[in-house]
Coordinates of C-alpha atoms in Angstrom, one line a residue:
Chain X
M1132 CA -26.9 39.9 13.6
E1133 CA -29.1 38.0 16.0
E1134 CA -30.0 34.4 15.8
N1135 CA -33.7 35.4 15.9
N1136 CA -35.9 35.8 12.9
K1137 CA -35.5 39.1 11.3
T1138 CA -37.7 41.3 9.3
G1139 CA -35.2 44.0 8.4
Q1140 CA -32.8 43.0 5.7
G1141 CA -29.5 44.8 5.6
E1142 CA -29.1 47.8 3.5
N1143 CA -27.8 45.9 0.7
G1144 CA -29.1 42.4 1.2
N1145 CA -26.9 41.3 4.1
P1146 CA -27.2 37.6 4.0
E1147 CA -27.8 37.3 7.7
A1148 CA -30.9 39.3 7.4
G1149 CA -33.1 36.8 5.7
A1150 CA -31.3 33.6 5.0
D1151 CA -32.7 30.4 6.3
I1152 CA -35.3 32.2 8.3
G1153 CA -37.8 29.4 7.8
N1154 CA -35.9 27.1 10.0
R1155 CA -35.7 29.4 13.0
I1156 CA -38.2 29.4 15.8
P1157 CA -38.0 32.6 17.8
R1158 CA -40.5 35.2 17.2
F1159 CA -39.1 38.7 17.7
V1160 CA -36.6 40.7 15.8
S1161 CA -34.2 41.9 18.4
R1162 CA -32.7 44.9 16.7
T1163 CA -33.6 48.0 18.5
D1164 CA -33.8 51.6 17.3
R1165 CA -34.0 50.5 13.7
K1166 CA -36.6 51.5 11.3
V1167 CA -38.0 49.9 8.1
V1168 CA -40.1 51.2 5.3
V1169 CA -43.3 49.1 4.7
F1170 CA -45.8 49.5 1.9
P1171 CA -48.6 47.3 0.6
A1172 CA -48.2 45.3 -2.5
M1173 CA -50.6 46.1 -5.3
S1174 CA -52.0 42.6 -5.3
P1175 CA -55.5 41.4 -4.3
A1176 CA -55.5 40.4 -0.6
E1177 CA -57.4 37.2 -1.6
I1178 CA -54.4 35.6 -3.2
S1179 CA -52.6 35.3 0.1
D1180 CA -55.5 35.3 2.6
G1181 CA -54.0 38.5 4.0
Q1182 CA -52.5 41.8 2.8
I1183 CA -49.0 41.6 1.5
Y1184 CA -46.4 44.2 2.3
F1185 CA -42.9 44.8 1.1
L1186 CA -40.3 45.7 3.6
F1187 CA -37.1 47.7 3.1
S1188 CA -34.5 49.0 5.4
I1189 CA -34.7 52.8 5.9
R1190 CA -31.2 53.0 4.6
Q1191 CA -32.1 51.4 1.3
V1192 CA -34.7 54.0 0.6
E1193 CA -33.3 57.2 -0.8
E1194 CA -36.4 59.1 -1.8
I1195 CA -40.1 58.8 -2.1
I1196 CA -41.4 60.6 -5.2
N1197 CA -44.9 61.5 -6.4
E1198 CA -44.3 61.0 -10.1
V1199 CA -41.6 60.9 -12.7
S1200 CA -41.4 60.9 -16.4
V1201 CA -40.6 57.3 -17.5
Q1202 CA -39.1 56.4 -20.9
S1203 CA -40.0 53.0 -22.0
V1204 CA -37.3 50.7 -23.4
P1205 CA -38.1 48.4 -26.3
F1206 CA -37.8 44.6 -25.7
S1207 CA -37.9 44.9 -22.0
P1208 CA -40.0 42.5 -19.8
S1209 CA -43.4 43.6 -18.6
Y1210 CA -42.2 44.3 -15.0
I1211 CA -39.9 47.1 -16.2
E1212 CA -41.8 50.2 -16.9
G1213 CA -38.8 52.0 -18.3
V1214 CA -36.1 54.4 -17.2
T1215 CA -36.2 57.8 -15.6
L1216 CA -33.7 60.5 -14.8
W1217 CA -33.3 60.9 -11.1
R1218 CA -30.6 63.2 -9.6
N1219 CA -28.7 62.9 -12.8
H1220 CA -28.8 59.0 -12.7
V1221 CA -30.5 56.8 -15.2
V1222 CA -32.7 54.6 -13.0
P1223 CA -34.9 51.7 -14.1
V1224 CA -38.6 51.8 -12.9
I1225 CA -40.1 48.5 -12.1
S1226 CA -43.1 46.8 -10.6
L1227 CA -42.1 44.4 -7.8
E1228 CA -45.3 42.5 -8.0
E1229 CA -44.9 41.7 -11.7
L1230 CA -41.2 41.0 -11.2
L1231 CA -42.0 38.3 -8.6
G1232 CA -44.8 36.9 -10.8
M1233 CA -47.5 37.9 -8.3
E1234 CA -51.1 38.6 -9.2
T1235 CA -51.7 42.3 -9.6
M1236 CA -54.7 44.5 -9.2
P1237 CA -56.9 44.7 -12.3
D1238 CA -56.5 48.1 -14.1
K1239 CA -60.0 49.1 -13.4
S1240 CA -60.0 48.5 -9.7
G1241 CA -60.3 51.4 -7.3
F1242 CA -56.9 50.5 -5.9
R1243 CA -55.1 51.1 -9.1
L1244 CA -56.9 54.4 -9.6
L1245 CA -55.3 55.8 -6.5
S1246 CA -52.2 57.7 -7.4
T1247 CA -49.0 55.7 -6.9
R1248 CA -45.7 56.7 -5.5
L1249 CA -42.2 55.9 -6.5
I1250 CA -39.4 54.8 -4.2
T1251 CA -35.8 55.0 -5.1
V1252 CA -33.9 52.0 -3.6
R1253 CA -30.2 52.0 -3.4
I1254 CA -28.6 48.6 -4.0
L1255 CA -25.1 47.9 -2.9
P1256 CA -23.2 44.7 -3.5
P1257 CA -23.4 42.2 -0.6
F1258 CA -21.4 42.8 2.5
S1259 CA -21.9 46.5 2.6
P1260 CA -19.3 48.4 4.6
V1261 CA -22.2 50.1 6.3
E1262 CA -23.3 46.8 7.8
N1263 CA -19.8 45.3 8.0
P1264 CA -16.9 47.6 8.5
P1265 CA -14.3 46.9 5.9
L1266 CA -11.5 44.7 6.8
P1267 CA -8.0 46.1 6.3
V1268 CA -6.4 45.0 3.1
S1269 CA -3.9 42.4 4.0
A1270 CA -2.2 39.3 2.8
E1271 CA -5.2 37.4 4.2
N1272 CA -7.7 39.6 2.4
P1273 CA -6.0 40.8 -0.7
Q1274 CA -9.1 41.0 -2.9
H1275 CA -11.3 43.0 -0.6
L1276 CA -12.7 46.0 -2.3
S1277 CA -12.4 49.4 -0.7
Y1278 CA -15.6 51.3 0.3
A1279 CA -15.0 53.6 -2.6
E1280 CA -14.8 50.7 -5.0
K1281 CA -17.9 49.2 -3.7
R1282 CA -19.8 52.5 -4.0
K1283 CA -18.9 52.4 -7.7
K1284 CA -20.7 49.1 -8.0
E1285 CA -23.9 50.4 -6.4
G1286 CA -27.0 50.8 -8.4
R1287 CA -30.5 52.1 -8.0
I1288 CA -34.0 50.9 -8.9
M1289 CA -37.2 52.9 -8.6
L1290 CA -40.2 51.0 -7.5
R1291 CA -43.8 52.0 -8.3
V1292 CA -45.7 51.4 -5.1
A1293 CA -49.0 52.0 -3.4
P1294 CA -49.3 55.4 -1.8
T1295 CA -49.6 54.2 1.8
I1296 CA -46.0 54.0 2.7
R1297 CA -45.0 54.0 6.3
M1298 CA -42.0 53.7 8.6
V1299 CA -42.1 51.1 11.2
S1300 CA -39.8 50.6 14.2
L1301 CA -38.1 47.3 14.8
P1302 CA -38.7 44.9 16.4
I1303 CA -41.8 43.7 14.6
P1304 CA -43.5 40.6 16.1
C1305 CA -43.7 38.1 13.2
T1306 CA -43.4 34.5 12.3
P1307 CA -41.5 33.2 9.3
V1308 CA -43.5 31.6 6.5
S1309 CA -41.8 28.8 4.6
S1310 CA -44.3 28.1 1.8
V1311 CA -45.8 30.9 -0.2
G1312 CA -47.5 29.8 -3.4
W1313 CA -48.5 33.3 -4.3
I1314 CA -44.9 34.3 -5.0
P1315 CA -43.9 32.3 -8.1
K1316 CA -40.4 33.8 -8.3
R1317 CA -39.4 32.6 -4.8
D1318 CA -35.7 32.8 -5.6
L1319 CA -35.9 36.6 -5.6
V1320 CA -37.2 36.8 -2.1
R1321 CA -35.1 36.6 1.0
G1322 CA -37.9 35.9 3.4
V1323 CA -41.6 36.1 4.0
Y1324 CA -43.1 36.7 7.5
E1325 CA -46.5 36.7 8.9
W1326 CA -47.4 39.7 11.1
E1327 CA -50.5 41.2 12.6
E1328 CA -51.4 43.0 9.4
G1329 CA -50.7 40.2 6.9
Y1330 CA -47.4 39.2 5.3
L1331 CA -44.1 41.0 5.1
V1332 CA -41.9 40.2 2.0
V1333 CA -38.2 41.0 2.0
V1334 CA -36.9 41.1 -1.5
H1335 CA -33.4 40.1 -2.6
M1336 CA -32.7 43.4 -4.4
F1337 CA -29.1 42.6 -5.4
S1338 CA -30.3 39.5 -7.3
I1339 CA -32.9 41.6 -9.1
F1340 CA -30.4 44.2 -10.0
S1341 CA -27.6 41.9 -11.1
Chain C
M1265 CA -8.9 64.4 -17.8
A1266 CA -10.4 65.7 -21.0
N1267 CA -14.1 65.4 -21.3
D1268 CA -14.4 63.6 -24.6
R1269 CA -17.4 64.7 -26.5
K1270 CA -19.4 62.7 -29.0
E1271 CA -21.6 63.9 -31.8
L1272 CA -25.0 62.3 -31.7
L1273 CA -27.7 62.3 -34.4
I1274 CA -31.2 62.6 -32.8
F1275 CA -34.1 61.2 -34.8
Q1276 CA -37.7 60.2 -34.4
V1277 CA -39.4 56.8 -34.7
G1278 CA -43.1 57.2 -34.0
N1279 CA -43.3 59.2 -30.7
R1280 CA -39.9 58.0 -29.6
Q1281 CA -36.8 60.0 -29.9
L1282 CA -33.6 58.0 -30.4
G1283 CA -29.9 58.9 -30.8
L1284 CA -27.1 57.5 -32.9
D1285 CA -23.4 58.0 -33.1
L1286 CA -23.0 60.5 -35.9
S1287 CA -19.8 58.9 -37.1
L1288 CA -21.8 55.9 -38.3
V1289 CA -24.0 57.9 -40.6
R1290 CA -22.9 58.0 -44.2
S1291 CA -25.9 59.8 -45.7
I1292 CA -29.5 60.7 -45.1
H1293 CA -32.1 60.5 -47.9
G1294 CA -35.8 61.3 -48.1
A1295 CA -37.6 58.0 -48.4
N1296 CA -39.9 59.3 -51.1
A1297 CA -37.1 60.7 -53.1
L1298 CA -35.6 57.3 -53.8
S1299 CA -36.9 55.6 -56.9
E1300 CA -37.6 51.9 -57.0
E1301 CA -34.3 51.4 -58.8
E1302 CA -32.5 53.4 -56.2
M1303 CA -34.1 51.4 -53.5
L1304 CA -31.2 48.9 -53.6
F1305 CA -32.4 47.1 -50.6
E1306 CA -35.0 44.6 -49.5
E1307 CA -37.3 46.1 -46.9
V1308 CA -36.9 44.1 -43.8
V1309 CA -39.2 43.8 -40.9
R1310 CA -38.7 41.8 -37.9
E1311 CA -39.9 38.4 -39.0
S1312 CA -38.7 38.3 -42.5
H1313 CA -35.3 37.1 -43.9
L1314 CA -32.9 39.3 -45.7
Q1315 CA -32.4 38.5 -49.3
Q1316 CA -28.7 38.9 -49.7
A1317 CA -27.6 40.1 -53.1
E1318 CA -24.5 41.9 -54.3
G1319 CA -25.0 45.7 -54.2
K1320 CA -28.0 45.4 -52.0
I1321 CA -28.1 47.1 -48.6
P1322 CA -30.6 45.9 -46.0
L1323 CA -33.2 48.4 -45.0
Y1324 CA -34.7 48.2 -41.5
D1325 CA -38.0 49.8 -40.7
L1326 CA -37.4 50.9 -37.2
S1327 CA -41.1 51.6 -36.5
A1328 CA -41.9 48.0 -37.4
I1329 CA -39.0 46.6 -35.4
L1330 CA -39.7 48.7 -32.3
G1331 CA -43.4 48.4 -32.5
E1332 CA -43.9 52.1 -32.8
T1333 CA -46.8 53.7 -34.7
P1334 CA -45.2 55.7 -37.5
L1335 CA -46.0 59.3 -37.7
S1336 CA -48.3 60.0 -40.6
H1337 CA -47.6 63.7 -41.1
T1338 CA -43.9 63.5 -41.7
A1339 CA -41.8 62.6 -44.8
K1340 CA -39.9 59.5 -43.9
K1341 CA -36.1 59.5 -44.0
V1342 CA -33.6 56.7 -44.7
M1343 CA -30.3 56.9 -43.0
L1344 CA -27.4 55.0 -44.6
L1345 CA -25.0 53.7 -42.0
K1346 CA -21.6 52.1 -42.0
V1347 CA -21.0 49.7 -39.2
Q1348 CA -17.9 47.5 -38.9
D1349 CA -17.5 46.0 -42.4
H1350 CA -20.9 46.5 -43.9
S1351 CA -23.6 49.0 -44.6
L1352 CA -27.2 49.1 -43.6
A1353 CA -30.1 51.5 -43.8
L1354 CA -32.7 52.6 -41.2
K1355 CA -36.0 54.0 -42.1
V1356 CA -37.2 56.6 -39.6
D1357 CA -39.9 59.2 -39.3
H1358 CA -37.8 62.3 -38.9
V1359 CA -34.3 63.4 -38.4
N1360 CA -34.2 66.1 -35.7
R1361 CA -30.8 67.5 -34.9
V1362 CA -27.2 66.8 -34.0
V1363 CA -26.1 67.2 -30.3
S1364 CA -22.7 67.2 -28.7
A1365 CA -22.6 65.2 -25.5
G1366 CA -19.8 64.6 -23.0
N1367 CA -19.0 61.3 -21.4
D1368 CA -20.8 62.4 -18.2
Q1369 CA -24.0 62.7 -20.2
I1370 CA -24.0 59.1 -21.4
E1371 CA -24.7 56.2 -19.1
P1372 CA -24.9 52.5 -19.8
L1373 CA -28.3 51.0 -19.7
S1374 CA -29.0 49.2 -16.4
P1375 CA -28.0 45.5 -16.1
I1376 CA -31.6 44.8 -15.1
F1377 CA -32.5 45.0 -18.7
R1378 CA -32.4 41.9 -20.8
E1379 CA -29.7 41.3 -23.4
R1380 CA -32.0 42.2 -26.3
S1381 CA -32.7 45.7 -24.9
R1382 CA -29.1 46.3 -24.0
C1383 CA -27.9 45.0 -27.3
C1384 CA -30.1 47.5 -29.2
F1385 CA -29.8 50.4 -26.7
P1386 CA -26.5 50.0 -24.8
H1387 CA -26.4 53.6 -23.6
V1388 CA -28.7 56.4 -22.6
L1389 CA -28.2 60.1 -23.2
K1390 CA -29.1 62.4 -20.3
Q1391 CA -30.5 65.6 -21.7
E1392 CA -31.7 68.2 -19.2
D1393 CA -34.9 66.7 -18.0
H1394 CA -35.4 63.7 -20.3
L1395 CA -33.6 60.7 -21.6
I1396 CA -32.8 59.5 -25.1
L1397 CA -32.0 55.9 -25.8
L1398 CA -28.9 55.5 -28.0
L1399 CA -29.3 53.0 -30.8
N1400 CA -26.8 50.3 -31.7
P1401 CA -27.5 49.5 -35.4
E1402 CA -25.8 46.1 -35.2
G1403 CA -28.1 45.3 -32.3
I1404 CA -31.1 46.1 -34.5
E1405 CA -29.8 43.8 -37.2
Q1406 CA -29.5 41.0 -34.7
T1407 CA -32.9 41.7 -33.3
A1408 CA -34.5 41.8 -36.7
F1409 CA -33.6 38.2 -37.4
S1410 CA -33.3 36.6 -34.0
P1411 CA -36.2 34.4 -33.1
V1412 CA -38.5 35.3 -30.3
T1413 CA -37.2 33.7 -27.2
E1414 CA -38.7 32.8 -23.9
E1415 CA -37.3 36.0 -22.5
E1416 CA -39.6 38.1 -24.7
P1417 CA -42.4 39.6 -22.7
G1418 CA -45.7 37.8 -23.1
V1419 CA -44.2 34.7 -24.7
Q1420 CA -44.0 31.6 -22.6
T1421 CA -42.4 28.5 -24.1
R1422 CA -42.0 26.4 -20.9
A1423 CA -44.4 23.6 -20.2
F1424 CA -47.1 24.4 -17.7
D1425 CA -48.3 21.9 -15.1
P1426 CA -52.0 21.4 -15.3
E1427 CA -52.8 23.3 -12.1
E1428 CA -50.7 26.2 -13.2
L1429 CA -52.3 26.3 -16.6
E1430 CA -55.8 26.2 -15.1
D1431 CA -54.9 29.1 -12.8
L1432 CA -53.5 31.1 -15.8
L1433 CA -56.5 30.4 -18.0
T1434 CA -58.9 31.2 -15.2
R1435 CA -57.2 34.5 -14.5
M1436 CA -57.2 35.4 -18.2
A1437 CA -60.9 34.6 -18.5
Q1438 CA -61.7 36.7 -15.4
E1439 CA -59.6 39.5 -16.8
D1440 CA -61.4 39.2 -20.1
M1441 CA -58.1 38.5 -21.8
M1442 CA -59.1 35.3 -23.6
S1443 CA -57.3 35.6 -26.8
E1444 CA -58.6 34.6 -30.2
M1445 CA -55.9 31.9 -30.4
I1446 CA -57.1 30.2 -27.2
V1447 CA -60.7 30.3 -28.4
R1448 CA -59.6 28.8 -31.7
V1449 CA -57.6 26.1 -30.0
S1450 CA -60.4 25.2 -27.7
A1451 CA -63.1 25.5 -30.3
R1452 CA -62.6 22.0 -31.6
V1453 CA -62.7 20.6 -28.1
I1454 CA -65.8 22.6 -27.3
E1455 CA -67.5 21.4 -30.5
E1456 CA -66.7 17.8 -29.7
A1457 CA -68.1 18.2 -26.2
V1458 CA -71.2 19.9 -27.6
A1459 CA -71.6 17.1 -30.2
R1460 CA -71.3 14.5 -27.5
K1461 CA -73.8 16.2 -25.3
M1462 CA -76.1 16.6 -28.3
G1463 CA -75.7 12.9 -29.0
E1464 CA -76.8 12.1 -25.5
V1465 CA -79.8 14.5 -25.8
E1466 CA -80.6 12.8 -29.1
K1467 CA -80.5 9.4 -27.4
I1468 CA -82.8 10.6 -24.7
F1469 CA -85.2 12.1 -27.2
R1470 CA -85.3 8.9 -29.3
K1471 CA -85.9 6.9 -26.2
R1472 CA -88.8 9.0 -25.2
M1473 CA -90.2 8.9 -28.7
E1474 CA -89.9 5.1 -28.6
E1475 CA -91.6 5.0 -25.2
G1476 CA -94.3 7.2 -26.5
R1477 CA -95.0 5.0 -29.5
T1478 CA -95.0 1.9 -27.3
H1479 CA -97.4 3.5 -24.9
G1480 CA -99.6 4.5 -27.8
R1481 CA -99.7 1.0 -29.2
K1482 CA -100.7 -0.4 -25.9
Q1483 CA -103.5 2.0 -25.7

């Protein structure tokens, strides 16, 4: 990974992707031929003085769905809508905005009345073999998990998102933002970047899932 | 490897279908068929305490515990269960059927859920195009008597700093979510403030009255 600021986190939360971004100066993400999925947060633009977007690597996103049947689970926090059956997997459905403690659109607003979409996000443990080819098992690395073992640990989350989902090619000109009062749960976020359309938020998905 | 199958009892609580390991079920009774003498249990809802007495079996109203609106058109059922070293009873709206499920049809509930959810519903049954939460009766027992913690949705026990509290109350007022509790809490403060203001108005009024009389005497 480059020394520059980055706006594309690794498929499974590669720590190089967003760690300590606030202390770095350069402006451009230097990965080429990479794509990311961007969608607006369902939060009022006024809270941040600019539209907030969530960013995911294209390899994290498994499917974009119009609607699913969601089964609520008693005693679950408000950011979890419930669980759904997706490709024979039981997948939790959540609201990223509520999870991060962000202000959300009032129910009666026109934005909320637009039909939402659901994105299935794959979550792998850190140091995905896709980003980092597995080291051979050796005396120096006796506890390294095989790719198959890591795949067993992967999980999925389904996010309810605004319908305007797009794919954007990297690099994205942006500037890291160190202080964002409009994200109360800052520890669940890898990085926040200001770009021409507002703000890009890279969420620490593995922390959420675990 | 043999695909072990499990027999599950599917039942209804409000509009929610739930499942339970059939091997835990000792008997099922119509709730109306049990006389008061036969109701050898103290009905327990979430907040109350169980009155332990020899021969009594705790009865848990699942609709109350899970916050479900009970179905009005069905005859309620009471399921007597044997868990570990004791018995307990669950009152439900309807007992539907028994299904046989293989291990590949049962998945653990995602770790994203909090302990309370996972304690009560550790597994989920995948059935064609829908899911059924599988109940852990011991989890329900623990839930029925455990205090509400700060993990519970909507309950905040941490201290707010003043700015955060102001933001929260402002948002609640804008969203028309001001609860009766907050109004009651602030009512005394409001009344005192009004009384102070009224006191000042009274002073001004009296002063004007006095000025009026003085002016009248001079004339």
